[in-house]
Short mmCIF file of C-alpha atoms in Angstrom, two decimals:
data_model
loop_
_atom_site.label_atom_id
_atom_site.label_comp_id
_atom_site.label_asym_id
_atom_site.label_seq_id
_atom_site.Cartn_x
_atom_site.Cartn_y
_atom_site.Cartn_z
CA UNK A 1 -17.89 4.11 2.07
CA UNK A 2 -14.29 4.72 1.99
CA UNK A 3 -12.54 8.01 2.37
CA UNK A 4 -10.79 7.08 -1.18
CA UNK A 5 -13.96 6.01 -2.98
CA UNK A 6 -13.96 9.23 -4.78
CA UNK A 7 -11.16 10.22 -6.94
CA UNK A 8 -10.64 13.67 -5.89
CA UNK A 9 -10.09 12.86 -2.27
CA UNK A 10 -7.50 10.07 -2.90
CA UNK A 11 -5.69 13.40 -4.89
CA UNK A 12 -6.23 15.59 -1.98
CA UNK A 13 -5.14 12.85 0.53
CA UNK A 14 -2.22 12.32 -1.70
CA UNK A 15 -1.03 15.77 -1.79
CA UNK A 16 -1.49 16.30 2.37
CA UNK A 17 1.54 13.28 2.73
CA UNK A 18 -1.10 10.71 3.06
CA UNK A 19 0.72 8.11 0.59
CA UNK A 20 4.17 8.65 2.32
CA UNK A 21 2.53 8.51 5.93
CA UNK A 22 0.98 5.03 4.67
CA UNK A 23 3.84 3.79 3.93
CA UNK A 24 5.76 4.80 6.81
CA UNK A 25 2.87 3.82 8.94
CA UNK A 26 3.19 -0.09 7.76
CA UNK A 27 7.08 -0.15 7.81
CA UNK A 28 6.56 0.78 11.89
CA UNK A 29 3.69 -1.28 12.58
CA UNK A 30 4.94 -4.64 10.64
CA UNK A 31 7.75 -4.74 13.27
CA UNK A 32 5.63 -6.93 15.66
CA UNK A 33 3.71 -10.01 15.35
CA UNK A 34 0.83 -8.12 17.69
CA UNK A 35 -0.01 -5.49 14.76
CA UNK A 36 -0.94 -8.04 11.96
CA UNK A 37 -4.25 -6.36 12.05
CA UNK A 38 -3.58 -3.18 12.53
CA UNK A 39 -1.00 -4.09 8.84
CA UNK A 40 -4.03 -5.27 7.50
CA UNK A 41 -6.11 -1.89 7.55
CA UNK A 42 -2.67 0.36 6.49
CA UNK A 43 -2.39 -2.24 3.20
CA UNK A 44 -5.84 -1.40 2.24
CA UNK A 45 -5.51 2.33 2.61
CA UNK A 46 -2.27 2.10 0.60
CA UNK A 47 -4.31 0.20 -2.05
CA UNK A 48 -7.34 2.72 -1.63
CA UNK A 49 -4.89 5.58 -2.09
CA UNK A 50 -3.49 3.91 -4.82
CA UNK A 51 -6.55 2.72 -6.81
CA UNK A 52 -6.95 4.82 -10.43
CA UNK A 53 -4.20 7.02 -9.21
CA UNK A 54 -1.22 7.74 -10.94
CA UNK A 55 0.08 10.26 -8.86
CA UNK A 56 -0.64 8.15 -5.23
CA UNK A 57 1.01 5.20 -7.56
CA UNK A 58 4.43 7.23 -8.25
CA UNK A 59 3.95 9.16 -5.00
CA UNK A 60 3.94 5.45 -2.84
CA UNK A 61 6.87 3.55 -5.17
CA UNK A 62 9.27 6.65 -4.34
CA UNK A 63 8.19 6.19 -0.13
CA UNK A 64 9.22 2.57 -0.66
CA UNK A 65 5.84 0.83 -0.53
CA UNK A 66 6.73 -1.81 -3.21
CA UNK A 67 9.67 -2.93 -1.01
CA UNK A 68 7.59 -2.50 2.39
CA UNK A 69 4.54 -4.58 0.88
CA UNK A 70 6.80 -7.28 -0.08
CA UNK A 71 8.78 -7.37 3.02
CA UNK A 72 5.67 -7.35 5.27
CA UNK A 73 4.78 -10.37 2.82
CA UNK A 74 7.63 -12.52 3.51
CA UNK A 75 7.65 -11.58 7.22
CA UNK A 76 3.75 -12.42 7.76
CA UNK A 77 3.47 -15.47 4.98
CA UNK A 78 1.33 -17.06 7.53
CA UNK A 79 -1.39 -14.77 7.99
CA UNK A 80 -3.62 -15.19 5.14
CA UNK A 81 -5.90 -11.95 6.16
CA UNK A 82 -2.55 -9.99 5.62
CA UNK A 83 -0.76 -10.80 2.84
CA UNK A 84 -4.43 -10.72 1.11
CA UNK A 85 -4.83 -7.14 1.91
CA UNK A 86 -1.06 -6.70 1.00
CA UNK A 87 -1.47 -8.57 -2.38
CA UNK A 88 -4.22 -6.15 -3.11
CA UNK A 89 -2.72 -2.95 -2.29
CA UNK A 90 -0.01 -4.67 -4.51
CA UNK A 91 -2.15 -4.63 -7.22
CA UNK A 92 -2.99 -1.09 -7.07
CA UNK A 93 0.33 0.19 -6.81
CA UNK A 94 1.34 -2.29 -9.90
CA UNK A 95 0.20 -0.42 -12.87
CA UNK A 96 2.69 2.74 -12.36
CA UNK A 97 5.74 1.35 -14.54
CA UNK A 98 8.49 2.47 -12.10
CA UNK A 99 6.47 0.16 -9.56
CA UNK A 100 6.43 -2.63 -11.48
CA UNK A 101 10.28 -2.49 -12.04
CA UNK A 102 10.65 -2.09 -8.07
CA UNK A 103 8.36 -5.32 -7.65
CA UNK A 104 10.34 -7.22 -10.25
CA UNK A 105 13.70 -5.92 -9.72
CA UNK A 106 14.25 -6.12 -6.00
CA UNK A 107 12.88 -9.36 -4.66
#
């Protein structure tokens, strides 16, 4: 099981900087073509961190994770692996209403 499964520690891992660190993480790593997989594990955290939390949800949008998970998208539209886990963590991050206006608004 997943760090995140329960809800308390996505919270606690929220509050230590783990949304913002996510995010950052996947804007570094999606630089180069040789970290695909390594993209592939930080989208699922980000989605993990993000699942049933509102807080994570705001927490990620204001870090820039809509515009990250897009861009890493549109950079790495050939890897199917990667824009799966992307579209996921996508998902999660989707129900927060300033997130979907991020998604819709800027691409």
């Amino acid at each position: 099981r997943c760090l995140c499964s329960l809800e308390s520690n996505r919270e606690r891992l929220g509050n230590a900087g783990a949304c913002e660190a996510t995010v950052r993480a996947l804007t570094t790593f999606s630089s180069a073509a040789s970290n695909v997989e390594t993209c592939c594990w930080i989208c699922r955290a980000i989605g993990h961190l993000a699942n049933t939390c509102e807080t994570n949800r705001e927490i990620m949008g204001g870090a820039g994770a809509c515009e990250t998970l897009i861009m890493t998208m549109q950079k790495f539209a050939f890897h199917m692996q990667l824009c799966t886990e992307a579209c996921w963590a996508v998902r999660q991050i989707a129900p927060n209403e300033n997130n979907r206006a991020r998604l819709a608004n800027d691409f």
